[in-house]
Short mmCIF file of C-alpha atoms in Angstrom, two decimals:
data_model
loop_
_atom_site.label_atom_id
_atom_site.label_comp_id
_atom_site.label_asym_id
_atom_site.label_seq_id
_atom_site.Cartn_x
_atom_site.Cartn_y
_atom_site.Cartn_z
CA MET F 1 0.38 -0.24 -0.17
CA SER F 2 1.08 3.49 -1.47
CA THR F 3 0.86 6.32 1.97
CA ALA F 4 1.04 10.28 1.53
CA SER F 5 -0.51 12.85 3.79
CA PRO F 6 -3.75 12.23 6.14
CA LEU F 7 -4.79 15.56 4.59
CA SER F 8 -6.42 13.90 1.85
CA LEU F 9 -8.85 11.95 2.02
CA THR F 10 -11.33 9.99 -0.68
CA ASP F 11 -14.71 11.52 -2.38
CA SER F 12 -17.46 9.65 -1.97
CA ASP F 13 -15.89 7.35 -4.42
CA ASN F 14 -14.03 5.44 -0.96
CA PRO F 15 -15.37 5.21 1.38
CA LEU F 16 -13.44 6.84 4.67
CA VAL F 17 -11.79 3.96 5.75
CA GLU F 18 -10.33 5.34 9.56
CA GLY F 19 -6.95 4.37 10.75
CA LEU F 20 -5.48 4.24 7.07
CA GLU F 21 -3.70 7.86 5.93
CA ARG F 22 -4.22 6.89 2.12
CA LEU F 23 -6.52 4.37 0.60
CA PRO F 24 -4.18 2.47 -1.98
CA VAL F 25 -3.76 2.88 -5.83
CA HIS F 26 -6.07 0.71 -7.20
CA PRO F 27 -4.97 -0.99 -10.31
CA THR F 28 -4.97 1.20 -12.94
CA SER F 29 -5.24 1.84 -17.30
CA LEU F 30 -4.39 5.79 -18.46
CA VAL F 31 -4.90 6.76 -20.71
CA VAL F 32 -3.35 9.74 -22.25
CA PHE F 33 -4.24 12.63 -25.02
CA GLY F 34 -1.79 14.87 -26.40
CA ALA F 35 1.40 12.31 -25.47
CA THR F 36 3.14 13.52 -27.76
CA GLY F 37 2.60 17.77 -26.92
CA ASP F 38 4.92 19.41 -24.47
CA LEU F 39 3.13 18.82 -21.52
CA ALA F 40 3.46 15.43 -21.12
CA HIS F 41 6.87 15.23 -22.43
CA ARG F 42 7.81 17.63 -19.68
CA LYS F 43 5.67 17.15 -16.59
CA LEU F 44 3.00 14.24 -16.82
CA LEU F 45 5.83 11.70 -18.26
CA PRO F 46 8.36 12.33 -15.92
CA ALA F 47 6.08 12.42 -13.07
CA LEU F 48 4.89 9.29 -13.76
CA TYR F 49 8.68 7.61 -13.81
CA ASN F 50 9.09 9.62 -10.48
CA LEU F 51 5.98 7.70 -8.53
CA ALA F 52 7.55 4.06 -10.73
CA HIS F 53 10.92 5.81 -8.98
CA GLU F 54 8.38 6.09 -5.71
CA GLY F 55 7.02 2.37 -5.68
CA GLN F 56 4.01 4.76 -5.67
CA LEU F 57 1.90 3.32 -8.76
CA PRO F 58 0.22 0.14 -8.34
CA GLU F 59 1.60 -2.84 -9.68
CA ARG F 60 -0.86 -3.71 -12.60
CA PHE F 61 0.25 -0.43 -14.14
CA GLU F 62 -0.89 -0.18 -17.62
CA MET F 63 -0.11 3.81 -20.13
CA ILE F 64 -1.28 3.88 -23.51
CA GLY F 65 -0.88 7.07 -24.90
CA VAL F 66 -2.41 8.99 -28.11
CA GLY F 67 -1.19 11.28 -30.34
CA ARG F 68 -1.86 12.88 -34.35
CA ARG F 69 2.13 11.86 -34.95
CA ASP F 70 2.61 8.27 -36.57
CA GLN F 71 4.71 6.04 -34.71
CA GLU F 72 5.50 2.63 -34.13
CA HIS F 73 4.70 1.50 -29.92
CA GLU F 74 8.47 1.53 -29.36
CA ASP F 75 9.30 5.05 -31.53
CA PHE F 76 6.98 5.55 -28.47
CA ARG F 77 8.81 4.50 -25.67
CA ASP F 78 11.93 5.65 -26.97
CA ALA F 79 10.57 9.35 -26.71
CA VAL F 80 8.89 9.16 -22.83
CA THR F 81 12.66 7.82 -22.39
CA ASP F 82 14.31 10.56 -23.71
CA SER F 83 12.10 13.66 -22.07
CA ILE F 84 12.38 11.35 -18.70
CA GLN F 85 15.71 11.45 -19.07
CA ARG F 86 16.16 15.10 -20.11
CA TYR F 87 12.91 16.19 -17.11
CA SER F 88 12.86 14.16 -14.42
CA ARG F 89 13.65 15.28 -10.67
CA ARG F 90 15.75 12.00 -10.32
CA LYS F 91 18.44 10.19 -12.63
CA PRO F 92 16.42 7.39 -14.39
CA ASP F 93 17.00 3.71 -13.16
CA GLU F 94 17.07 1.51 -16.07
CA SER F 95 15.27 -1.16 -14.00
CA VAL F 96 12.47 1.58 -13.07
CA LEU F 97 12.23 2.18 -16.45
CA THR F 98 11.68 -1.15 -18.29
CA GLY F 99 8.67 -1.48 -15.93
CA LEU F 100 7.23 0.91 -15.92
CA LEU F 101 7.42 1.02 -20.10
CA ALA F 102 7.66 -2.77 -20.49
CA ASP F 103 3.69 -3.41 -21.83
CA THR F 104 2.82 1.08 -22.60
CA ARG F 105 1.07 1.35 -26.61
CA TYR F 106 0.33 3.71 -28.37
CA VAL F 107 -2.84 5.07 -30.56
CA GLN F 108 -2.27 7.18 -33.33
CA GLY F 109 -4.94 9.46 -35.35
CA ASP F 110 -6.85 12.31 -35.16
CA PHE F 111 -9.76 12.82 -31.54
CA ASP F 112 -12.14 12.56 -34.01
CA ASP F 113 -11.73 9.11 -35.63
CA ASP F 114 -13.62 6.60 -34.32
CA ALA F 115 -10.88 4.79 -35.00
CA VAL F 116 -8.87 5.72 -33.16
CA TYR F 117 -11.70 5.00 -29.72
CA ALA F 118 -12.10 1.40 -31.19
CA GLU F 119 -8.40 0.85 -30.96
CA LEU F 120 -8.48 2.48 -27.58
CA ASP F 121 -11.36 -0.05 -26.56
CA ARG F 122 -9.13 -3.47 -27.56
CA THR F 123 -6.00 -2.17 -26.31
CA LEU F 124 -7.83 -1.69 -22.40
CA ARG F 125 -9.84 -5.23 -22.97
CA GLU F 126 -6.83 -6.80 -23.22
CA PHE F 127 -4.81 -5.23 -20.33
CA ASP F 128 -8.06 -6.67 -18.32
CA GLU F 129 -7.24 -9.93 -19.90
CA GLN F 130 -4.19 -9.83 -19.15
CA ALA F 131 -4.82 -8.82 -15.29
CA GLY F 132 -7.26 -10.55 -14.80
CA ARG F 133 -9.53 -8.93 -14.20
CA ARG F 134 -11.32 -5.40 -14.50
CA LEU F 135 -8.67 -2.45 -14.55
CA ASP F 136 -9.59 1.30 -13.53
CA ARG F 137 -8.79 3.49 -16.14
CA VAL F 138 -8.31 7.43 -16.02
CA PHE F 139 -8.26 9.38 -19.55
CA TYR F 140 -5.72 12.26 -19.40
CA LEU F 141 -6.57 15.43 -21.64
CA SER F 142 -3.89 16.86 -22.06
CA THR F 143 -5.07 19.11 -25.54
CA ALA F 144 -6.06 22.22 -26.28
CA PRO F 145 -8.93 23.21 -24.40
CA GLU F 146 -10.80 22.84 -28.21
CA PHE F 147 -10.35 19.43 -27.15
CA PHE F 148 -11.97 18.44 -24.44
CA PRO F 149 -15.62 18.56 -25.24
CA LEU F 150 -14.83 16.36 -28.74
CA ILE F 151 -12.58 13.52 -26.74
CA ALA F 152 -15.64 13.47 -23.50
CA GLY F 153 -17.93 12.78 -26.48
CA LYS F 154 -16.40 10.52 -28.38
CA LEU F 155 -15.47 8.46 -24.86
CA GLY F 156 -19.21 8.39 -23.88
CA GLU F 157 -19.89 7.24 -28.09
CA ALA F 158 -17.44 4.34 -27.44
CA GLY F 159 -18.78 3.62 -24.02
CA LEU F 160 -15.72 3.94 -22.29
CA ASP F 161 -16.97 6.25 -19.96
CA SER F 162 -17.54 3.45 -17.12
CA VAL F 163 -17.20 0.09 -17.08
CA PRO F 164 -18.19 -3.02 -14.76
CA ASP F 165 -16.27 -3.20 -11.32
CA ALA F 166 -13.95 -0.73 -12.48
CA ARG F 167 -13.81 3.01 -11.66
CA THR F 168 -12.96 5.51 -14.59
CA ARG F 169 -11.94 9.06 -14.19
CA ILE F 170 -11.06 11.40 -17.27
CA VAL F 171 -8.92 14.69 -16.42
CA ILE F 172 -8.99 17.89 -18.10
CA GLU F 173 -6.11 20.76 -18.24
CA LYS F 174 -6.28 23.89 -17.83
CA PRO F 175 -7.89 26.55 -19.34
CA PHE F 176 -11.58 25.27 -18.40
CA GLY F 177 -13.33 27.44 -20.47
CA TYR F 178 -12.82 31.66 -22.27
CA ASP F 179 -14.95 32.98 -19.98
CA LEU F 180 -18.37 32.27 -17.84
CA ASP F 181 -20.30 31.77 -20.75
CA SER F 182 -17.57 28.98 -22.19
CA ALA F 183 -16.88 27.24 -18.80
CA ARG F 184 -21.01 26.95 -18.42
CA LYS F 185 -21.32 25.39 -21.38
CA LEU F 186 -18.18 22.67 -21.30
CA ASN F 187 -19.02 21.74 -17.68
CA VAL F 188 -22.89 21.09 -19.63
CA GLN F 189 -21.04 19.11 -22.32
CA LEU F 190 -18.97 16.84 -20.18
CA LEU F 191 -22.27 15.82 -17.41
CA GLN F 192 -24.32 14.79 -21.19
CA VAL F 193 -20.77 12.11 -20.72
CA PHE F 194 -19.53 11.84 -17.19
CA ASP F 195 -20.84 12.48 -13.90
CA GLU F 196 -19.90 15.42 -11.44
CA SER F 197 -17.11 12.88 -9.14
CA GLN F 198 -15.73 11.69 -12.71
CA ILE F 199 -14.21 14.55 -13.41
CA TYR F 200 -11.26 15.87 -12.77
CA ARG F 201 -10.19 19.27 -13.08
CA ILE F 202 -6.65 20.25 -12.79
CA ASP F 203 -4.72 23.17 -11.20
CA HIS F 204 -1.03 22.30 -10.15
CA TYR F 205 -0.81 25.15 -8.13
CA LEU F 206 -3.27 22.97 -5.57
CA GLY F 207 -0.81 20.09 -6.09
CA LYS F 208 2.49 22.15 -4.48
CA GLU F 209 3.63 21.32 -1.33
CA THR F 210 3.77 24.63 0.21
CA VAL F 211 0.40 25.46 -1.33
CA GLN F 212 -1.00 22.93 0.92
CA ASN F 213 0.74 23.30 3.29
CA LEU F 214 -1.34 26.14 3.95
CA MET F 215 -4.24 23.96 5.57
CA ALA F 216 -1.55 22.46 7.67
CA LEU F 217 -0.14 25.47 8.83
CA ARG F 218 -3.06 26.84 9.65
CA PHE F 219 -5.22 24.33 11.02
CA ALA F 220 -2.97 22.20 12.76
CA ASN F 221 -1.37 24.83 15.13
CA ALA F 222 -3.03 27.28 17.75
CA LEU F 223 -1.01 30.06 16.70
CA PHE F 224 -2.44 30.77 13.43
CA GLU F 225 -6.08 30.66 13.61
CA PRO F 226 -6.99 32.92 16.49
CA VAL F 227 -5.03 36.00 14.63
CA TRP F 228 -6.90 34.68 11.35
CA ASN F 229 -9.39 37.75 11.06
CA ARG F 230 -9.78 41.20 10.65
CA ASN F 231 -8.92 41.67 14.09
CA TYR F 232 -5.43 41.04 13.56
CA ILE F 233 -4.34 41.20 9.35
CA ASP F 234 -3.88 44.30 8.25
CA GLN F 235 -4.10 42.98 4.09
CA VAL F 236 -3.31 39.73 2.19
CA GLN F 237 -1.22 40.08 -1.01
CA ILE F 238 -0.85 37.72 -3.57
CA THR F 239 1.74 37.49 -6.35
CA ALA F 240 2.83 35.01 -9.15
CA ALA F 241 5.27 36.75 -10.80
CA GLU F 242 7.94 35.76 -13.95
CA ASP F 243 10.72 36.61 -15.38
CA ILE F 244 10.62 35.80 -18.26
CA GLY F 245 8.62 36.54 -21.26
CA ILE F 246 6.02 34.80 -23.98
CA GLY F 247 8.72 32.58 -25.53
CA GLY F 248 7.76 30.89 -28.50
CA ARG F 249 3.61 31.37 -27.24
CA ALA F 250 1.84 34.28 -28.56
CA GLY F 251 -0.66 32.32 -30.58
CA TYR F 252 -1.60 31.03 -26.90
CA TYR F 253 -1.10 34.31 -24.47
CA GLU F 254 -2.40 36.78 -27.57
CA HIS F 255 -5.76 34.55 -26.34
CA SER F 256 -5.53 34.30 -23.20
CA GLY F 257 -3.61 37.24 -21.21
CA ALA F 258 -2.46 37.35 -17.47
CA LEU F 259 -5.85 37.42 -16.03
CA ARG F 260 -6.80 33.98 -17.23
CA ASP F 261 -3.29 32.66 -17.59
CA LEU F 262 -3.04 33.08 -13.57
CA VAL F 263 -5.03 34.99 -12.05
CA GLN F 264 -8.56 33.29 -13.19
CA ASN F 265 -7.18 29.98 -11.70
CA HIS F 266 -4.39 29.83 -9.82
CA MET F 267 -3.82 32.73 -8.20
CA LEU F 268 -8.72 33.04 -6.77
CA GLN F 269 -7.38 29.15 -5.90
CA LEU F 270 -4.49 30.50 -3.43
CA LEU F 271 -6.88 33.65 -1.97
CA ALA F 272 -9.74 30.74 -1.30
CA LEU F 273 -7.00 28.09 0.56
CA ILE F 274 -6.50 31.58 2.40
CA ALA F 275 -9.73 32.62 3.45
CA MET F 276 -12.12 29.44 4.03
CA GLU F 277 -13.50 28.72 7.44
CA PRO F 278 -11.76 24.93 8.47
CA PRO F 279 -14.09 21.99 7.00
CA THR F 280 -15.31 20.46 9.05
CA ALA F 281 -13.61 16.84 7.45
CA PHE F 282 -10.81 16.64 5.42
CA THR F 283 -12.74 15.30 2.16
CA ALA F 284 -12.66 16.92 -1.15
CA ASP F 285 -16.37 17.74 -0.79
CA ARG F 286 -15.74 19.06 2.95
CA LEU F 287 -13.12 21.28 1.85
CA ARG F 288 -13.86 22.11 -1.58
CA ASP F 289 -17.66 23.60 -0.17
CA GLU F 290 -15.53 26.12 2.27
CA LYS F 291 -13.70 27.63 -0.67
CA LEU F 292 -17.08 28.23 -2.66
CA LYS F 293 -18.16 30.00 0.18
CA VAL F 294 -15.07 31.71 -0.20
CA LEU F 295 -15.88 32.60 -3.56
CA GLU F 296 -19.62 33.43 -3.58
CA ALA F 297 -18.41 36.30 -0.77
CA ILE F 298 -16.17 38.13 -2.92
CA VAL F 299 -18.25 40.64 -5.02
CA PRO F 300 -17.08 40.98 -8.48
CA PRO F 301 -16.95 44.88 -9.39
CA THR F 302 -18.96 46.18 -11.83
CA VAL F 303 -17.78 47.54 -14.95
CA GLU F 304 -17.29 50.73 -14.16
CA GLU F 305 -15.79 49.51 -10.74
CA VAL F 306 -12.71 47.85 -12.59
CA ARG F 307 -10.95 51.11 -13.50
CA GLN F 308 -10.94 51.17 -9.51
CA MET F 309 -9.51 47.97 -8.76
CA THR F 310 -7.76 46.17 -10.93
CA VAL F 311 -4.54 48.16 -13.43
CA ARG F 312 -3.43 46.40 -16.64
CA GLY F 313 -0.14 46.52 -17.60
CA GLN F 314 2.31 45.85 -21.49
CA TYR F 315 5.91 45.11 -20.78
CA GLY F 316 8.31 46.77 -23.08
CA PRO F 317 11.56 46.54 -24.44
CA GLY F 318 13.81 46.67 -20.84
CA VAL F 319 16.99 44.59 -19.32
CA VAL F 320 16.60 40.91 -17.56
CA GLY F 321 18.85 39.29 -16.16
CA GLY F 322 22.40 41.53 -17.58
CA GLU F 323 20.27 41.07 -20.97
CA LYS F 324 18.35 43.33 -22.90
CA VAL F 325 15.47 41.67 -23.81
CA PRO F 326 12.11 43.15 -26.23
CA GLY F 327 8.92 44.71 -25.65
CA TYR F 328 5.67 42.13 -25.75
CA ARG F 329 4.43 43.58 -28.75
CA GLU F 330 8.49 42.57 -30.79
CA GLU F 331 7.48 39.22 -30.34
CA ALA F 332 7.52 37.05 -32.36
CA GLY F 333 3.81 36.00 -33.66
CA VAL F 334 2.64 39.73 -31.22
CA ALA F 335 0.39 42.03 -33.11
CA GLU F 336 2.02 45.55 -33.50
CA ASP F 337 -1.08 47.00 -31.88
CA SER F 338 -1.86 44.20 -29.66
CA ARG F 339 -3.92 45.09 -26.22
CA THR F 340 -3.18 42.20 -24.31
CA ALA F 341 -2.08 42.41 -21.38
CA THR F 342 0.81 41.25 -20.14
CA TYR F 343 0.34 42.25 -15.89
CA ALA F 344 -2.30 42.13 -13.95
CA ALA F 345 -3.03 43.74 -10.06
CA LEU F 346 -6.90 43.93 -8.75
CA ARG F 347 -8.03 44.02 -5.26
CA LEU F 348 -10.96 42.38 -4.28
CA HIS F 349 -12.37 42.03 -1.17
CA VAL F 350 -14.59 39.16 1.11
CA SER F 351 -17.52 40.08 2.34
CA ASN F 352 -17.92 38.06 5.22
CA TRP F 353 -17.23 38.04 9.00
CA ARG F 354 -14.48 37.18 9.25
CA TRP F 355 -12.40 38.52 5.90
CA ALA F 356 -14.93 42.42 6.24
CA GLY F 357 -12.74 45.03 5.32
CA VAL F 358 -9.75 43.50 4.45
CA PRO F 359 -8.14 43.79 1.30
CA PHE F 360 -7.27 41.06 -1.22
CA TYR F 361 -4.03 41.85 -3.50
CA LEU F 362 -2.79 40.13 -6.07
CA ARG F 363 -0.89 41.22 -9.35
CA THR F 364 0.70 38.71 -11.64
CA GLY F 365 3.18 39.39 -14.78
CA LYS F 366 5.68 38.44 -17.12
CA ARG F 367 8.61 40.34 -17.66
CA LEU F 368 8.94 41.09 -14.23
CA ALA F 369 12.34 41.67 -11.37
CA ARG F 370 12.37 37.83 -10.34
CA LYS F 371 10.65 34.68 -10.60
CA LEU F 372 8.68 34.53 -7.30
CA THR F 373 5.68 33.07 -5.84
CA GLU F 374 4.49 33.91 -2.93
CA ILE F 375 1.24 35.11 -0.46
CA ALA F 376 1.90 37.24 2.90
CA VAL F 377 -0.93 37.66 5.12
CA ILE F 378 0.68 41.20 6.63
CA LEU F 379 -0.25 42.14 10.83
CA LYS F 380 -1.67 45.29 11.68
CA PRO F 381 0.40 47.63 13.20
CA ILE F 382 1.08 47.38 16.80
CA PRO F 383 -1.03 49.92 18.14
CA HIS F 384 1.94 51.83 20.60
CA LEU F 385 6.11 51.94 19.38
CA ALA F 386 7.11 51.97 23.04
CA LEU F 387 10.10 50.72 22.07
CA GLN F 388 10.54 52.73 19.70
CA SER F 389 14.46 54.59 20.06
CA SER F 390 16.86 56.57 17.88
CA GLY F 391 19.65 54.61 15.63
CA SER F 392 16.03 51.65 14.81
CA VAL F 393 15.19 50.19 12.17
CA GLY F 394 12.24 51.36 12.46
CA ILE F 395 8.69 48.67 13.54
CA GLN F 396 7.32 47.18 11.48
CA ALA F 397 3.59 44.52 10.79
CA ASN F 398 4.77 41.29 11.74
CA GLN F 399 4.13 39.21 8.13
CA LEU F 400 4.17 35.37 7.01
CA VAL F 401 4.59 34.70 3.95
CA PHE F 402 4.15 31.48 2.22
CA THR F 403 6.57 31.02 -0.80
CA VAL F 404 5.13 28.37 -3.74
CA GLN F 405 8.24 29.23 -5.87
CA PRO F 406 11.44 29.70 -6.63
CA ASP F 407 12.51 27.83 -2.83
CA GLU F 408 9.46 26.88 -1.15
CA GLY F 409 8.98 27.79 2.40
CA VAL F 410 7.28 28.98 5.18
CA SER F 411 8.81 32.55 6.79
CA VAL F 412 7.40 34.63 10.15
CA SER F 413 9.43 38.65 9.67
CA ILE F 414 9.47 39.96 14.17
CA GLY F 415 10.64 42.77 15.89
CA ALA F 416 14.16 41.86 17.64
CA LYS F 417 16.76 43.94 19.27
CA ILE F 418 19.99 44.71 17.46
CA PRO F 419 22.15 43.99 20.38
CA GLY F 420 24.06 47.03 21.63
CA THR F 421 23.67 49.35 25.25
CA ARG F 422 19.79 51.29 23.17
CA MET F 423 16.78 50.04 22.50
CA ARG F 424 17.08 49.82 18.76
CA ILE F 425 14.49 47.11 17.17
CA ARG F 426 14.81 46.03 13.74
CA PRO F 427 13.08 43.28 11.42
CA VAL F 428 14.17 39.51 11.79
CA ASN F 429 13.06 36.56 9.96
CA MET F 430 11.66 33.04 11.17
CA GLU F 431 12.39 30.64 8.09
CA PHE F 432 11.04 27.36 6.94
CA ARG F 433 12.13 25.63 4.30
CA TYR F 434 11.58 22.78 2.72
CA GLY F 435 15.32 21.42 1.83
CA THR F 436 16.77 21.64 5.09
CA ALA F 437 13.97 21.14 6.87
CA PHE F 438 13.81 18.00 5.33
CA LEU F 439 16.15 17.36 3.58
CA SER F 440 14.66 15.84 0.79
CA GLU F 441 13.32 17.41 -2.62
CA SER F 442 9.66 18.60 -2.81
CA PRO F 443 8.13 15.72 -5.54
CA GLU F 444 6.29 17.60 -8.55
CA ALA F 445 2.90 19.11 -8.12
CA TYR F 446 2.14 16.28 -10.97
CA GLU F 447 2.92 13.69 -9.44
CA ARG F 448 0.88 14.31 -6.92
CA LEU F 449 -1.91 14.89 -8.58
CA ILE F 450 -1.58 12.22 -11.61
CA LEU F 451 -1.87 9.95 -7.39
CA ASP F 452 -5.10 11.17 -6.58
CA ALA F 453 -6.35 10.42 -9.89
CA MET F 454 -6.45 7.78 -9.72
CA ARG F 455 -7.06 6.96 -6.23
CA GLY F 456 -10.62 9.07 -6.43
CA ASP F 457 -9.14 11.26 -4.47
CA ALA F 458 -10.67 14.39 -5.87
CA THR F 459 -9.63 17.39 -2.73
CA LEU F 460 -6.77 18.87 -4.97
CA PHE F 461 -9.00 19.17 -7.94
CA THR F 462 -11.54 21.54 -9.01
CA ARG F 463 -15.86 21.46 -9.15
CA ASN F 464 -17.94 22.94 -11.22
CA ASP F 465 -19.60 25.32 -9.42
CA GLU F 466 -16.34 26.09 -8.00
CA ILE F 467 -15.23 27.02 -11.54
CA GLU F 468 -17.94 29.15 -12.51
CA ALA F 469 -17.24 31.02 -9.59
CA LEU F 470 -14.25 31.57 -10.39
CA TRP F 471 -15.67 32.86 -14.02
CA GLY F 472 -17.92 35.15 -12.42
CA ILE F 473 -15.31 36.76 -10.56
CA ILE F 474 -13.37 38.12 -13.93
CA ASP F 475 -15.55 38.70 -15.38
CA PRO F 476 -16.61 41.70 -15.16
CA ILE F 477 -13.10 42.55 -15.85
CA LEU F 478 -12.62 41.07 -19.32
CA GLU F 479 -15.90 43.01 -20.55
CA ALA F 480 -14.27 45.97 -19.34
CA TRP F 481 -10.81 45.28 -20.60
CA SER F 482 -12.00 44.36 -23.34
CA GLY F 483 -14.68 47.12 -24.33
CA ASP F 484 -12.14 49.83 -23.08
CA THR F 485 -10.47 50.61 -26.78
CA GLU F 486 -9.34 54.13 -25.95
CA SER F 487 -6.89 54.55 -22.93
CA GLU F 488 -3.51 53.65 -23.13
CA ILE F 489 -2.43 50.38 -21.64
CA PRO F 490 0.18 51.51 -19.69
CA THR F 491 3.58 49.57 -20.35
CA TYR F 492 6.99 48.97 -17.39
CA ALA F 493 10.30 48.19 -18.98
CA ALA F 494 11.20 44.17 -18.80
CA GLY F 495 12.75 43.85 -15.65
CA SER F 496 10.86 45.68 -13.22
CA ALA F 497 8.43 45.83 -11.02
CA GLY F 498 5.17 46.54 -12.87
CA PRO F 499 3.53 49.66 -14.13
CA GLU F 500 3.04 52.47 -10.94
CA GLN F 501 -0.50 52.33 -11.65
CA ALA F 502 -0.67 49.89 -9.81
CA ASP F 503 0.75 51.88 -6.41
CA GLN F 504 -2.73 53.42 -6.46
CA LEU F 505 -4.45 50.34 -5.42
CA THR F 506 -2.37 50.24 -2.06
CA ASP F 507 -4.67 52.11 -0.42
CA GLY F 508 -4.45 53.49 3.66
CA GLY F 509 -0.59 53.68 3.61
CA ARG F 510 -0.66 49.63 2.69
CA VAL F 511 2.43 49.54 0.43
CA TRP F 512 2.94 46.14 -2.55
CA ARG F 513 5.67 44.54 -1.24
CA ARG F 514 9.69 44.46 -3.67
CA LEU F 515 10.24 42.54 -5.86
#
């Protein structure tokens, strides 16, 4: 039996067994659509190898890749081996690789071709016969989003949406919809074929160790919960900064922009985890119920309020890492008059008893000063500066900072006396880092999420009503930005902290944390 964190329990598919940390992973056939794509080769296939290396895959595990590229089974195995050698966090072991890929198959064809699904059905039945039992089936859609409803529909037509004496699940990558209407339509299309308990909408941020540690820190330590409210917390800042540009992704990014790319999914999920009430049990639906309450408590800005509550920007030429880089409109594939936002900052409020009056600031952008994803919970300043004296650096508000990447960990800033004969105060940090505390490398997010999908544990996946609540917050902003064709989009130099206009969002003397 494989085990993991006791915080993740089972969903309605699997009854909770008291005394077990995790239920075992049942024998499974994993079908990866888009198996020749970049995501599969950089993330999914190395994650599967790492799980095999750790002995966490079930004893009976089979894999089928589906793609449009014309190649034989052996060619696909060679490509998988190459990807694992290049991108795995562990040095490949020949015996583990051999065991993982021994019977791996490849099915070639277009996703709308009925012959693909007939061949899938034949191969899955062959795996069942070899195992002497029905294997659970997981269909992972690592494809462009326009193929999600097509593949789901074809699976239903072929009778692959369910199988007697085994469980069938479908994993959907982001982006899940383009706006609220398209997300609702996609939900309807999927639910015509699969039950909600079979659908796993993935957000890889939720699989990161530090994100999961948000729950552990809040609910396993009496130190924090008493101050986790409007009486003690002044503000929350969530930052997802990248120092890279768009690379060769202009086709995607021109239709996405910063708001859809990161805010609608990753960043609002982080906000929900920070602000939610303690669930009565750490089961998938109880946890997601509490996140949904937070999302529904965020009053979306009206189109008229968007100008006061949001700032967008676009990077221009600048210097990053000592090298000159082009502006966004100079990138290959980007229109010369593009109005796509590469930077987005928002001020949101959670209108409930715990958080009334506490601003939540969110910012994300490309080509910023450095790569950083963090959540900073900033407490209110102390009411009386009795210890202030000449030579103090200054008594600053205590901060609890969760660093999601690049260096996963948690730090708490406190005021401490500078050694000497005078009472001089300066802030110091108490830090916890995963690498040094546990002397091991944190697993990749996809490792945890793939394993949970095979287990039937939906705790770290997004439910259909969550998806619609997330889009409901973002839709008015998208509408206002797309409807404003006259205003000049602020630009910021590549390598900077973003447009100066973002400073106007932080009211009441508050300022953004330094990038």
